[in-house]
Coordinates of C-alpha atoms in Angstrom, one line a residue:
Chain A
M1 CA -77.4 47.8 323.8
A2 CA -78.1 51.3 322.8
D3 CA -75.9 52.7 325.5
H4 CA -73.0 50.6 324.2
A5 CA -70.1 53.0 324.0
H6 CA -67.1 52.3 321.8
K7 CA -63.7 53.6 322.4
L8 CA -62.8 55.1 319.0
E9 CA -59.1 55.9 319.2
I10 CA -56.3 53.6 318.3
F11 CA -52.5 54.1 318.5
R12 CA -53.0 55.6 322.0
G13 CA -55.2 58.4 320.7
L14 CA -53.1 59.2 317.7
I15 CA -55.9 58.3 315.3
K16 CA -59.5 58.9 316.4
F17 CA -62.3 57.7 314.3
K18 CA -65.7 59.3 314.0
S19 CA -67.8 56.2 314.2
N20 CA -67.4 52.5 315.1
T21 CA -67.9 51.6 311.4
Q22 CA -65.1 53.9 310.4
K23 CA -62.9 52.4 313.0
I24 CA -63.6 48.9 311.6
W25 CA -62.5 49.9 308.1
G26 CA -59.5 51.7 309.5
V27 CA -58.4 48.5 311.4
L28 CA -59.0 46.5 308.2
L29 CA -56.7 48.8 306.3
L30 CA -54.0 48.4 309.0
L31 CA -54.3 44.6 309.0
T32 CA -54.2 44.5 305.2
I33 CA -51.0 46.6 305.2
V34 CA -49.4 44.4 307.8
T35 CA -50.3 41.2 305.9
A36 CA -49.1 42.7 302.6
V37 CA -45.7 43.6 304.3
E38 CA -45.5 40.1 305.6
V39 CA -46.2 38.5 302.2
A40 CA -43.7 40.8 300.5
L41 CA -41.0 40.0 303.0
G42 CA -41.8 36.3 302.7
I43 CA -41.5 36.4 298.9
Y44 CA -38.4 38.5 298.6
K45 CA -36.6 37.5 301.8
P46 CA -34.1 40.4 301.9
E47 CA -30.6 39.2 302.4
V48 CA -29.9 41.5 305.3
L49 CA -32.7 40.0 307.3
M50 CA -31.7 36.4 306.8
S51 CA -29.4 36.2 309.8
P52 CA -29.7 37.3 313.5
S53 CA -29.0 40.9 314.1
M54 CA -26.6 40.3 317.0
T55 CA -23.8 37.9 317.7
P56 CA -23.7 36.1 321.0
F57 CA -21.7 37.6 323.9
E58 CA -18.8 35.6 325.0
R59 CA -17.3 34.6 328.4
G60 CA -18.6 34.8 331.8
L61 CA -21.9 35.0 333.7
G62 CA -22.6 38.5 332.4
A63 CA -22.4 37.3 328.9
T64 CA -24.7 34.4 329.6
L65 CA -27.3 36.8 331.1
L66 CA -27.0 39.2 328.2
N67 CA -27.4 36.3 325.8
I68 CA -30.7 35.4 327.6
I69 CA -31.9 39.0 327.6
F70 CA -31.2 39.6 324.0
S71 CA -31.9 36.0 322.9
A72 CA -34.6 37.1 320.4
F73 CA -32.0 39.1 318.6
I74 CA -29.1 36.7 318.9
Y75 CA -30.7 33.4 318.1
T76 CA -33.6 34.4 315.8
K77 CA -33.3 35.5 312.2
S78 CA -34.3 39.2 312.0
L79 CA -36.9 38.3 309.4
N80 CA -38.5 35.7 311.6
L81 CA -38.5 38.2 314.5
I82 CA -40.2 40.8 312.3
F83 CA -42.8 38.2 311.3
I84 CA -43.5 37.3 314.9
V85 CA -43.8 41.0 316.0
L86 CA -46.1 41.8 313.0
T87 CA -48.3 38.7 314.0
I88 CA -48.6 39.9 317.5
I89 CA -49.6 43.4 316.2
K90 CA -52.3 41.8 314.1
A91 CA -53.5 39.7 317.0
Y92 CA -53.7 42.8 319.1
Y93 CA -55.9 44.7 316.7
I94 CA -58.1 41.7 316.0
T95 CA -58.7 41.1 319.8
W96 CA -58.9 44.8 320.8
D97 CA -61.1 46.1 318.0
F98 CA -62.9 43.2 316.3
M99 CA -63.5 41.3 319.5
H100 CA -64.2 44.6 321.3
M101 CA -61.6 43.9 324.0
R102 CA -61.0 47.7 324.1
D103 CA -64.6 48.2 325.4
E104 CA -64.5 45.5 328.1
T105 CA -63.6 46.2 331.7
K106 CA -60.0 46.1 332.7
A107 CA -60.7 43.1 334.9
L108 CA -62.1 41.0 332.1
R109 CA -59.4 42.1 329.7
R110 CA -56.6 41.0 332.1
L111 CA -58.5 37.9 333.1
V112 CA -58.4 36.7 329.5
V113 CA -55.2 38.2 328.1
W114 CA -52.8 37.7 331.0
T115 CA -53.9 34.1 331.6
A116 CA -53.5 33.1 327.9
V117 CA -50.3 35.1 327.4
F118 CA -48.6 33.7 330.5
L119 CA -49.5 30.0 329.8
I120 CA -48.6 30.3 326.1
C121 CA -45.2 31.8 326.9
Y122 CA -44.6 29.1 329.5
L123 CA -45.5 26.3 327.1
V124 CA -43.6 27.7 324.2
F125 CA -40.5 28.3 326.3
I126 CA -40.5 24.7 327.6
L127 CA -41.1 23.0 324.3
L128 CA -38.7 25.1 322.3
Q129 CA -36.0 24.7 324.9
E130 CA -36.5 20.9 324.9
G131 CA -36.6 20.8 321.1
G132 CA -33.3 22.7 320.9
Y133 CA -31.7 20.3 323.4
I134 CA -32.8 17.2 321.5
E135 CA -31.4 18.8 318.3
S136 CA -28.1 19.2 320.0
V137 CA -28.1 15.6 321.0
Y138 CA -28.8 14.6 317.4
T139 CA -26.1 16.8 316.1
N140 CA -23.4 16.2 318.6
G141 CA -24.3 12.9 320.2
Y142 CA -23.4 10.4 317.5
V143 CA -26.9 9.8 316.4
K144 CA -27.0 8.7 312.8
R145 CA -29.8 10.0 310.7
D146 CA -29.2 7.9 307.7
F147 CA -28.2 4.3 307.9
Chain B
M1 CA -90.2 33.2 364.1
N2 CA -87.3 35.1 363.1
S3 CA -84.7 32.4 363.2
T4 CA -83.8 32.4 359.5
V5 CA -81.5 35.2 358.6
V6 CA -83.1 37.2 355.9
S7 CA -80.9 40.2 356.2
T8 CA -77.2 39.6 356.1
G9 CA -76.2 43.2 356.6
T10 CA -74.2 43.2 353.4
E11 CA -76.9 44.7 351.2
G12 CA -75.6 47.4 348.9
K13 CA -72.0 46.3 349.7
T14 CA -69.6 44.5 347.4
W15 CA -70.5 41.1 348.8
G16 CA -74.2 41.7 348.9
G17 CA -74.8 40.1 345.5
G18 CA -76.1 41.5 342.3
N19 CA -72.7 42.9 341.6
Q20 CA -71.3 42.7 338.1
P21 CA -67.7 43.7 338.3
L22 CA -66.9 42.5 334.7
K23 CA -70.0 44.2 333.2
A24 CA -70.4 41.4 330.8
S25 CA -73.3 39.0 330.4
Y26 CA -72.9 35.4 331.3
G27 CA -72.9 34.2 327.8
K28 CA -70.3 36.6 326.6
M29 CA -68.0 35.8 329.5
M30 CA -68.4 32.1 328.9
M31 CA -67.5 32.6 325.2
W32 CA -64.4 34.4 326.3
F33 CA -63.4 31.6 328.7
F34 CA -64.0 29.0 325.9
I35 CA -61.8 31.1 323.7
V36 CA -59.0 31.2 326.2
S37 CA -59.1 27.4 326.6
D38 CA -59.3 26.9 322.8
A39 CA -56.4 29.3 322.4
L40 CA -54.4 27.1 324.7
T41 CA -55.3 24.0 322.7
F42 CA -54.1 25.7 319.5
S43 CA -50.9 27.0 321.1
G44 CA -50.3 23.5 322.3
F45 CA -50.4 22.3 318.7
L46 CA -48.2 25.2 317.5
A47 CA -45.7 24.8 320.3
A48 CA -45.5 21.1 319.5
Y49 CA -44.9 22.0 315.9
G50 CA -42.1 24.3 317.1
F51 CA -40.7 21.5 319.2
S52 CA -40.4 19.2 316.3
R53 CA -39.1 21.9 314.1
F54 CA -36.4 22.8 316.6
K55 CA -35.6 19.1 316.8
F56 CA -34.9 19.0 313.1
I57 CA -34.0 22.6 312.6
D58 CA -31.5 21.8 309.8
Y59 CA -33.7 19.4 307.9
W60 CA -37.1 21.0 308.0
P61 CA -38.9 21.6 304.7
I62 CA -38.9 25.2 303.4
A63 CA -42.6 26.2 303.2
D64 CA -42.0 28.5 300.2
E65 CA -41.0 25.5 298.2
V66 CA -43.9 23.4 299.3
F67 CA -46.9 25.7 298.9
T68 CA -46.3 27.3 295.5
H69 CA -49.5 26.6 293.7
V70 CA -52.4 28.9 292.8
P71 CA -55.6 27.6 291.3
F72 CA -55.9 28.0 287.5
L73 CA -52.2 28.9 287.2
H74 CA -50.6 25.6 286.4
G75 CA -46.9 25.1 286.4
Q76 CA -46.1 28.5 287.9
E77 CA -44.3 28.8 291.1
L78 CA -46.0 31.5 293.2
P79 CA -45.2 30.9 296.8
M80 CA -47.4 32.6 299.4
I81 CA -49.8 34.2 296.9
Y82 CA -52.7 31.8 297.5
V83 CA -52.3 31.6 301.2
A84 CA -52.1 35.4 301.4
F85 CA -55.4 35.5 299.5
M86 CA -56.9 33.0 302.0
T87 CA -55.7 35.2 304.9
F88 CA -57.3 38.2 303.3
V89 CA -60.6 36.4 302.8
L90 CA -60.7 35.5 306.4
I91 CA -59.8 39.0 307.6
M92 CA -62.5 40.3 305.3
S93 CA -65.1 38.0 306.7
S94 CA -64.0 39.1 310.1
V95 CA -64.7 42.7 309.1
T96 CA -68.2 41.9 307.8
M97 CA -68.8 40.0 311.0
V98 CA -67.9 43.0 313.2
L99 CA -70.0 45.2 310.9
A100 CA -72.9 42.8 311.6
V101 CA -72.3 43.1 315.3
D102 CA -72.3 46.9 315.0
A103 CA -75.5 46.9 313.0
G104 CA -77.0 44.6 315.7
H105 CA -76.2 47.2 318.3
Q106 CA -78.2 49.7 316.3
M107 CA -81.0 47.2 315.8
Q108 CA -80.7 47.3 312.0
K109 CA -82.0 43.9 311.1
N110 CA -81.5 44.0 307.3
K111 CA -77.9 45.2 307.7
V112 CA -77.2 42.3 310.1
I113 CA -78.7 39.8 307.6
W114 CA -76.5 41.1 304.7
Y115 CA -73.3 41.3 306.7
M116 CA -73.8 37.8 308.2
F117 CA -74.4 36.5 304.7
F118 CA -71.1 37.9 303.5
T119 CA -69.4 36.5 306.5
I120 CA -70.7 33.0 305.7
I121 CA -69.7 33.3 302.1
G122 CA -66.1 34.3 303.2
G123 CA -66.0 31.3 305.5
I124 CA -67.1 29.0 302.8
I125 CA -64.5 30.4 300.4
F126 CA -61.8 29.9 303.0
V127 CA -62.7 26.3 303.8
G128 CA -62.9 25.5 300.1
S129 CA -59.4 27.0 299.6
Q130 CA -58.1 25.0 302.4
A131 CA -59.5 21.8 300.9
W132 CA -57.8 22.7 297.6
E133 CA -54.6 23.4 299.4
W134 CA -54.8 20.0 301.1
A135 CA -55.6 18.2 297.8
T136 CA -52.6 19.9 296.1
F137 CA -50.3 19.0 299.0
I138 CA -51.5 15.4 299.1
Q139 CA -51.1 15.0 295.3
G140 CA -47.5 16.4 295.3
D141 CA -45.7 17.6 292.3
Y142 CA -42.2 16.3 291.7
G143 CA -41.9 13.1 293.5
A144 CA -38.8 12.0 295.6
V145 CA -37.0 9.0 297.0
Q146 CA -37.2 8.2 300.6
T147 CA -34.0 6.8 302.1
K148 CA -33.6 3.9 304.6
G149 CA -33.3 6.5 307.4
G150 CA -36.6 8.1 306.4
N151 CA -35.0 11.2 304.7
I152 CA -36.0 12.5 301.4
L153 CA -33.9 12.8 298.2
Q154 CA -35.2 15.2 295.6
F155 CA -34.1 15.8 292.0
G156 CA -33.3 18.8 289.9
E157 CA -30.9 20.5 287.7
Y158 CA -29.1 23.8 287.4
K159 CA -30.7 26.1 284.8
N160 CA -29.5 29.4 283.7
V161 CA -32.1 32.1 284.7
D162 CA -31.0 35.7 284.0
G163 CA -27.4 34.8 283.9
E164 CA -27.5 33.0 287.2
D165 CA -27.4 29.3 287.8
V166 CA -30.6 28.3 289.7
F167 CA -31.5 24.9 290.9
K168 CA -34.8 23.9 289.4
R169 CA -36.7 20.8 290.5
V170 CA -37.2 18.0 287.9
A171 CA -40.1 15.5 288.3
V172 CA -39.1 11.9 288.6
E173 CA -41.5 11.1 285.8
E174 CA -39.4 13.2 283.4
F175 CA -36.3 11.1 283.7
A176 CA -37.2 7.7 285.1
V177 CA -38.8 4.9 283.1
A178 CA -40.8 2.3 284.9
A179 CA -39.3 -1.1 284.1
H180 CA -41.4 -4.1 283.6
T181 CA -41.9 -5.9 286.9
E182 CA -43.4 -9.2 287.9
R183 CA -44.4 -7.8 291.2
T184 CA -48.1 -7.1 291.4
Q185 CA -50.1 -5.5 294.1
H186 CA -51.2 -7.9 296.7
Q187 CA -55.0 -7.8 297.2
N188 CA -57.0 -9.7 299.8
K189 CA -58.9 -11.5 297.0
N190 CA -55.8 -13.1 295.5
G191 CA -53.6 -13.6 298.6
L192 CA -54.0 -13.5 302.3
W193 CA -57.6 -12.3 302.9
F194 CA -56.7 -10.5 306.1
V195 CA -53.8 -8.6 304.7
D196 CA -54.0 -5.6 302.4
E197 CA -51.3 -3.7 300.5
S198 CA -51.6 -0.2 299.3
A199 CA -50.9 0.6 295.6
L200 CA -47.3 -0.1 294.6
P201 CA -45.1 2.9 293.9
A202 CA -45.0 3.8 290.2
Y203 CA -41.2 3.4 290.1
S204 CA -38.7 1.3 291.9
V205 CA -35.5 2.9 293.2
E206 CA -33.7 0.8 290.5
D207 CA -35.7 2.6 287.8
I208 CA -34.9 6.0 289.2
Y209 CA -31.3 5.1 289.5
H210 CA -31.1 4.1 285.8
G211 CA -32.9 7.3 284.9
L212 CA -30.5 9.3 286.9
E213 CA -27.5 7.5 285.3
S214 CA -28.8 8.3 281.8
H215 CA -29.4 12.0 282.5
P216 CA -26.0 13.5 283.4
N217 CA -27.4 17.0 284.3
I218 CA -29.7 15.8 287.0
L219 CA -28.5 16.1 290.6
V220 CA -29.8 15.0 294.0
R221 CA -30.9 17.5 296.6
T222 CA -31.0 16.4 300.3
Q223 CA -33.0 17.7 303.2
T224 CA -30.1 19.3 304.9
I225 CA -30.2 23.1 305.0
N226 CA -26.8 24.7 304.3
E227 CA -25.5 28.0 305.6
E228 CA -27.2 30.0 302.9
G229 CA -30.5 28.6 304.1
E230 CA -31.0 26.5 301.1
K231 CA -31.2 22.7 300.7
T232 CA -27.9 21.0 299.9
V233 CA -27.4 19.9 296.3
L234 CA -25.0 17.0 295.9
S235 CA -22.4 16.6 293.2
R236 CA -23.0 14.2 290.4
E237 CA -21.0 11.4 291.9
E238 CA -22.5 11.9 295.4
S239 CA -25.9 11.9 293.9
L240 CA -25.5 8.5 292.3
A241 CA -23.8 7.1 295.3
Q242 CA -26.4 8.4 297.7
L243 CA -29.3 7.1 295.7
K244 CA -27.7 3.7 295.2
A245 CA -26.7 3.3 298.9
N246 CA -29.7 4.7 300.7
G247 CA -32.7 4.9 298.3
K248 CA -35.5 2.8 299.5
R249 CA -38.8 3.8 297.8
Y250 CA -40.4 6.3 295.5
V251 CA -42.8 8.7 297.2
K252 CA -45.1 11.3 295.6
G253 CA -47.2 13.8 297.5
A254 CA -47.7 13.7 301.2
N255 CA -49.8 11.8 303.7
L256 CA -49.5 10.9 307.3
E257 CA -46.7 8.4 306.6
V258 CA -44.5 9.9 303.8
N259 CA -43.9 13.4 302.5
E260 CA -42.1 14.1 299.3
Y261 CA -41.1 17.6 300.6
G262 CA -39.2 16.4 303.6
T263 CA -39.8 15.0 307.0
P264 CA -43.3 13.3 307.4
L265 CA -43.7 15.3 310.7
F266 CA -44.2 18.4 308.6
A267 CA -47.1 16.8 306.8
D268 CA -48.5 15.4 310.0
F269 CA -48.5 18.8 311.7
F270 CA -49.8 20.5 308.6
F271 CA -52.8 18.1 308.4
F272 CA -53.4 18.3 312.1
I273 CA -53.2 22.0 312.7
T274 CA -54.8 23.3 309.5
G275 CA -57.3 20.5 309.8
F276 CA -58.2 21.5 313.3
H277 CA -58.4 25.1 312.3
G278 CA -60.4 24.2 309.2
F279 CA -62.8 22.3 311.4
H280 CA -63.2 25.4 313.5
V281 CA -64.0 27.5 310.4
F282 CA -66.5 24.9 309.4
S283 CA -68.2 24.8 312.7
G284 CA -68.1 28.6 312.7
V285 CA -69.9 28.7 309.4
V286 CA -72.5 26.3 310.7
I287 CA -73.1 28.4 313.8
N288 CA -73.2 31.5 311.7
I289 CA -75.8 30.0 309.4
I290 CA -78.0 29.1 312.4
I291 CA -77.7 32.6 313.8
F292 CA -78.3 34.0 310.3
F293 CA -81.6 32.3 310.1
N294 CA -82.5 33.3 313.6
V295 CA -81.9 36.9 312.5
I296 CA -84.1 36.5 309.5
I297 CA -87.0 35.1 311.4
G298 CA -86.6 37.9 313.9
T299 CA -85.7 36.1 317.0
Y300 CA -83.3 38.8 318.2
E301 CA -85.6 41.6 317.1
R302 CA -88.2 40.2 319.5
R303 CA -85.5 39.7 322.1
K304 CA -84.6 43.4 321.6
N305 CA -80.9 42.7 321.5
Y306 CA -78.5 41.1 319.1
E307 CA -76.0 39.8 321.7
M308 CA -76.1 36.3 320.1
V309 CA -74.6 37.8 317.0
E310 CA -71.9 39.3 319.1
K311 CA -71.1 36.0 320.8
V312 CA -70.8 34.0 317.6
G313 CA -68.8 37.0 316.3
L314 CA -66.3 36.5 319.1
Y315 CA -65.9 32.9 318.0
W316 CA -65.5 33.9 314.4
H317 CA -62.8 36.5 315.2
F318 CA -61.0 33.9 317.3
V319 CA -60.9 31.6 314.3
D320 CA -59.3 34.5 312.3
L321 CA -56.9 35.2 315.2
V322 CA -55.7 31.6 315.2
W323 CA -55.2 31.7 311.4
V324 CA -53.0 34.7 311.8
F325 CA -50.7 32.6 313.9
V326 CA -50.9 29.5 311.8
F327 CA -50.1 31.6 308.7
T328 CA -47.0 33.0 310.4
F329 CA -45.6 29.8 311.8
F330 CA -46.5 27.5 308.9
Y331 CA -45.9 29.7 305.9
L332 CA -43.7 32.6 306.9
V333 CA -41.2 31.7 309.6

């Protein structure tokens, strides 16, 4: 594997490392910073981030569509949204640099990533939607939780 | 006899065979496919966790109040610290793994040995920490009362911390006194031989009610999350009434059936998901050890490539990747 070439730039070429080893330490630094930010936010839970950043649109089909498009901002606490985004960033760098996805062919990359991302999004959407529906039945449907 | 076709006319073309569009070896590609399917298994678990959590969105335990312990620091509430340490250990062992793969590419046997050694140590520290985390969770800390509907009532009092009234949990042991009871544990040697009974709870609800009556500062906290994102604390009268009317049994710690921190589903998913992940880490450590010895005896040196280290490395990074998600959805969100 002597001819094994590594792509050494991250952030779309903003940072270019001199060697693969250096890149590994750079990515470690990045992952550590992201984790530290997550932990700090998780401990202090800033008051501003504890509610969704947008309020739902009201009235009409347009409002419904906008609610769906901006659902991440309307129905998720900003803090949780930040956590999820940071997690995906971490997942990206683990896959791309530690698992060398960056060096694989485009076809292999898409084969793996698109399949997983599509199926996971599908599954998560269905289950969370259903969970929310059941919650609404519990809350509004005269189901007693203590008897 | 030229009836068998030996020449298909496609030689050198795309369908002529011998083509490697993905430029990856069989083993590496199969590892990737395994990882995709395993990722789907884990996302199935996490999505099911999300489903149950959405179902009980206003009653779900707050992870910060559940995982507050750090080894050797007894009695201090330090949410997130230990699990952050565990995350860091796993990321660190991922780094040593990728360094081992890199050293393998350059055919530096000794470096591969050392980096794999550190990876294995990291994995062992992680699994050990998880075992400790489980033990602490199972043991529980304050105890609570489960109601007839399966909900949890916890106890605490308002304490003045820096000029602000903060609700602090109080352990049931601190205010309840176990009354003498004639009821003994039923064992199969002194009763029905085919029926067993688990150990009786340390307190009856009656004992706890008397304890609560005699301690006017202690209040009951329910599972319901209020608008401030905190668990609802009942008034003194409501506390007594709630415990009297709905209290069914004393629970301490968590297992698959009861959970002093809230809904048992939380404990079930915690055991199942972190358990399944821990099992992956464990098997990763075992595979790493096998490869480690293979490196030492020079198998890959003779094979003239260290791709096996790369393949097990892929698996190891995947375990780290899963943890990143478990960490977010169990401890942060």
